[in-house]
Amino acid sequence: MSDDPICNDCAVRHASLCGALDDSALVALNRIGQRRRLRRGETLAWSGDTNKSCANLLSGVLKLTTATADGRELSVGIQYPADFVGQPFANTQDYTITAVSDAELCVFPRRPFEGVLEEHAPLERQLLVRTLGMLDDSRRQMLMLGRRSAREKVAGFLLDCTARAGASASRATADGPITIDLPMSRGEVAELLGLTIETVSRQLTKMRAAGIIAIPSVRTITIRDSAALTEMAGAA
Amino acid sequence: MSDDPICNDCAVRHASLCGALDDSALVALNRIGQRRRLRRGETLAWSGDTNKSCANLLSGVLKLTTATADGRELSVGIQYPADFVGQPFANTQDYTITAVSDAELCVFPRRPFEGVLEEHAPLERQLLVRTLGMLDDSRRQMLMLGRRSAREKVAGFLLDCTARAGASASRATADGPITIDLPMSRGEVAELLGLTIETVSRQLTKMRAAGIIAIPSVRTITIRDSAALTEMAGAA
DNA sequence: CGGCTGATTGAATCGCCTCAAAGAGCGTGG
DNA sequence: CCACGCTCTTTGAGGCGATTCAATCAGCCG
């Protein structure tokens, strides 16, 4: 958004927060937005930092993590392209934001962003709606963390990935096996599901042994029996 | 808010969403708001219902619960006086909202409430800020659910109650034992912490045996060694 | 080919859950 | 006023699932 006055080259122009904006809001945002690339593993902000920026995620995947005082970590959010990243109105950053894959963002300095928010009601509305959505996601995740078994967690995670992969997932026939690329490592899956890396690995191995999935490569999973997987995930 | 045109008799007038509103917004909200009482255990809305209303909580405590398909339940939110309740812009209710104690609300039909939101930017801003706050709470809770042990969960819960009780908690000296009234049953604590009722009970018994707390009555807990309790909670 | 990182597998432990029974508190009715 | 029944809580025994610790394996880059 930093180069083009009307953000025409923005891949997520219509899917992002900017989607419903009129030109004046877009121009205002464009004025303060700046593109930034992150390499896989690089972190955008550390928990505890002073909160200096918000962003739209253009491509790649980010994770938000928190940790207990003694260092146990959990991912409290995964962000995909077009998602809004950051905490407006907060003075300190509560989460560590890390790139799970190479990523590209449109970064807004926080204060100016808040200013634009103030002056453009549709932007504020969009952000409210998105925030409510994130709250729902987070609460769904709470149910998963608090009440589901490891097998349900892993099965559910694979189904979520499948849903998200959507068109980009390859499948031979309409009801045939689906192959997806996991956007993250085993360790990151564990961190997201509130498990250990070993438990995630064991669950995947069990599912493979049961013929429900295949694991052509470590980051690639073929779902051979999605009905069984759905069953395993405990529906919901 | 339904009786008095400027909500003067509202106990949470300034602490709630309405706190920062000008008269025109207040009048608009007042026009659609209606008081409602709930008895302990009564539910305001069921998960899956069509979403017909939002509210401000005036007094009492509410819980938001979700459940897995096979009936395992978890509280994903606890609401205290002045909190905003409900999901604007959502067509179906995602959570079951139940009174943990007798409660009083100022209920707004959802659609009209959304209309007022649209026309009064400060209200929308307030709601956004509160929603961001709830998102943070929810993520803090995720860390608890995903990474903390039963003893940490229960210790942390007691500390949270203490913090919330604030002035209403009785303590003899500045650093002496604090006595708090739990707003909920053991079962509800378990539901909130992602544990079973037995585990909660056992943890409390252990703390009592260790001299860290006393349990004068089943809903009353005296914190005798808050340093030890803080230690147990794993700080944060 | 060796060294590194990430993933898998194994064995053993521990924490929490499940199932079950006994105990405490409280309102109702005799 | 006490007995009874109801609900909630506590306590106990036992089992299971996830973790911990440790070793092996696979993939990848120098």
Coordinates of C-alpha atoms in Angstrom, one line a residue, chain B residues 63-226:
Chain B
K63 CA -21.2 -17.2 32.5
L64 CA -20.9 -18.0 28.8
T65 CA -20.5 -21.7 28.1
T66 CA -20.0 -23.8 25.1
A67 CA -20.0 -27.6 24.8
T68 CA -18.6 -30.3 22.6
A69 CA -21.0 -32.4 20.5
D70 CA -21.0 -35.0 23.2
G71 CA -21.8 -32.7 26.0
R72 CA -18.5 -31.7 27.6
E73 CA -18.9 -28.1 28.8
L74 CA -16.5 -25.2 29.3
S75 CA -17.0 -21.6 30.4
V76 CA -15.5 -19.3 27.9
G77 CA -16.3 -16.1 29.7
I78 CA -17.5 -14.8 33.1
Q79 CA -19.2 -11.4 33.1
Y80 CA -19.4 -9.0 36.0
P81 CA -21.4 -5.9 36.6
A82 CA -20.8 -3.2 33.9
D83 CA -19.7 -5.8 31.4
F84 CA -21.2 -5.9 28.0
V85 CA -23.0 -9.1 27.1
G86 CA -23.8 -10.5 23.7
Q87 CA -22.6 -10.8 20.1
P88 CA -23.5 -7.8 17.9
F89 CA -23.7 -8.6 14.2
A90 CA -24.0 -12.4 14.8
N91 CA -27.1 -14.1 13.6
T92 CA -26.9 -17.0 16.0
Q93 CA -26.0 -17.2 19.6
D94 CA -22.8 -19.1 20.0
Y95 CA -22.8 -19.4 23.8
T96 CA -25.3 -20.3 26.4
I97 CA -25.6 -17.4 28.8
T98 CA -26.5 -18.3 32.3
A99 CA -26.8 -16.5 35.6
V100 CA -24.3 -17.7 38.1
S101 CA -25.9 -15.6 40.8
D102 CA -29.1 -13.6 40.7
A103 CA -28.5 -10.9 38.1
E104 CA -30.0 -7.8 36.6
L105 CA -29.5 -6.6 33.0
C106 CA -30.3 -3.8 30.7
V107 CA -31.3 -5.6 27.6
F108 CA -31.2 -4.2 24.1
P109 CA -32.8 -5.9 21.1
R110 CA -29.9 -6.6 18.8
R111 CA -31.0 -5.0 15.6
P112 CA -32.0 -1.7 17.1
F113 CA -28.8 -1.8 19.2
E114 CA -26.8 -2.2 16.0
G115 CA -28.6 0.8 14.6
V116 CA -27.6 3.0 17.6
L117 CA -24.1 1.7 17.2
E118 CA -24.1 2.9 13.6
E119 CA -25.1 6.3 14.5
H120 CA -23.0 7.0 17.5
A121 CA -19.3 6.6 16.9
P122 CA -18.3 6.9 20.6
L123 CA -20.5 3.9 21.4
E124 CA -18.9 1.9 18.7
R125 CA -15.5 3.0 19.9
Q126 CA -16.3 1.9 23.4
L127 CA -17.6 -1.5 22.2
L128 CA -14.4 -1.9 20.1
V129 CA -12.2 -1.2 23.1
R130 CA -14.2 -3.6 25.3
T131 CA -14.1 -6.3 22.7
L132 CA -10.4 -6.0 22.4
G133 CA -10.2 -6.3 26.1
M134 CA -12.3 -9.5 26.1
L135 CA -10.1 -10.9 23.4
D136 CA -7.1 -10.4 25.6
D137 CA -8.9 -12.0 28.5
S138 CA -9.8 -14.9 26.4
R139 CA -6.2 -15.4 25.3
R140 CA -5.0 -15.2 28.8
Q141 CA -7.5 -17.9 29.6
M142 CA -6.2 -20.0 26.7
L143 CA -2.7 -20.0 28.1
M144 CA -4.2 -21.1 31.4
L145 CA -6.2 -23.9 29.8
G146 CA -3.5 -25.1 27.6
R147 CA -0.4 -24.9 29.8
R148 CA -1.1 -24.7 33.4
S149 CA -1.5 -27.6 35.9
A150 CA -4.5 -28.1 38.1
R151 CA -2.8 -26.5 41.1
E152 CA -1.7 -23.5 39.1
K153 CA -5.2 -23.1 37.7
V154 CA -6.9 -23.2 41.1
A155 CA -4.3 -20.9 42.8
G156 CA -4.6 -18.5 39.9
F157 CA -8.4 -18.6 40.1
L158 CA -8.3 -17.7 43.8
L159 CA -6.0 -14.8 43.1
D160 CA -8.3 -13.5 40.3
C161 CA -11.2 -13.7 42.7
T162 CA -9.2 -11.7 45.3
A163 CA -8.3 -9.1 42.8
R164 CA -11.8 -8.7 41.7
A165 CA -13.2 -8.7 45.2
G166 CA -11.0 -5.7 45.9
A167 CA -12.5 -3.5 48.5
S168 CA -15.3 -5.9 49.3
A169 CA -12.9 -8.5 50.6
S170 CA -12.4 -8.3 54.3
R171 CA -8.9 -8.3 55.7
A172 CA -7.8 -7.5 59.3
T173 CA -4.5 -5.9 58.5
A174 CA -2.9 -4.6 55.4
D175 CA -1.0 -7.7 54.9
G176 CA -3.2 -10.1 56.9
P177 CA -5.4 -12.9 55.7
I178 CA -8.0 -12.0 53.1
T179 CA -11.5 -13.6 53.0
I180 CA -13.4 -13.8 49.8
D181 CA -16.8 -15.1 48.8
L182 CA -16.6 -17.3 45.7
P183 CA -19.2 -16.2 43.2
M184 CA -19.8 -19.8 42.0
S185 CA -20.0 -23.4 42.8
R186 CA -17.2 -26.0 42.6
G187 CA -18.7 -27.3 39.5
E188 CA -18.7 -23.9 37.9
V189 CA -15.1 -23.4 38.9
A190 CA -14.2 -26.7 37.3
E191 CA -16.1 -25.7 34.2
L192 CA -14.1 -22.5 34.0
L193 CA -10.7 -24.0 34.6
G194 CA -11.2 -27.0 32.3
L195 CA -11.0 -29.5 35.2
T196 CA -13.4 -31.8 36.9
I197 CA -15.2 -30.9 40.1
E198 CA -13.2 -33.5 42.0
T199 CA -9.9 -32.1 41.0
V200 CA -10.9 -28.6 42.1
S201 CA -12.0 -29.9 45.4
R202 CA -8.8 -31.9 45.9
Q203 CA -6.6 -28.9 45.1
L204 CA -8.5 -26.8 47.6
T205 CA -8.1 -29.5 50.2
K206 CA -4.4 -29.7 49.6
M207 CA -4.0 -25.9 49.9
R208 CA -5.9 -26.0 53.2
A209 CA -3.8 -28.8 54.4
A210 CA -0.7 -26.8 53.6
G211 CA -2.0 -23.9 55.6
I212 CA -2.2 -21.6 52.6
I213 CA -6.0 -21.1 52.7
A214 CA -8.8 -21.8 55.1
I215 CA -12.3 -22.7 54.0
P216 CA -14.7 -21.3 56.7
S217 CA -17.7 -22.2 54.5
V218 CA -18.0 -23.9 51.2
R219 CA -18.3 -20.6 49.3
T220 CA -15.9 -18.6 51.5
I221 CA -12.2 -18.8 51.3
T222 CA -9.6 -17.2 53.5
I223 CA -6.2 -16.6 51.9
R224 CA -3.7 -17.0 54.7
D225 CA -0.5 -17.0 52.7
S226 CA -1.0 -15.1 49.5

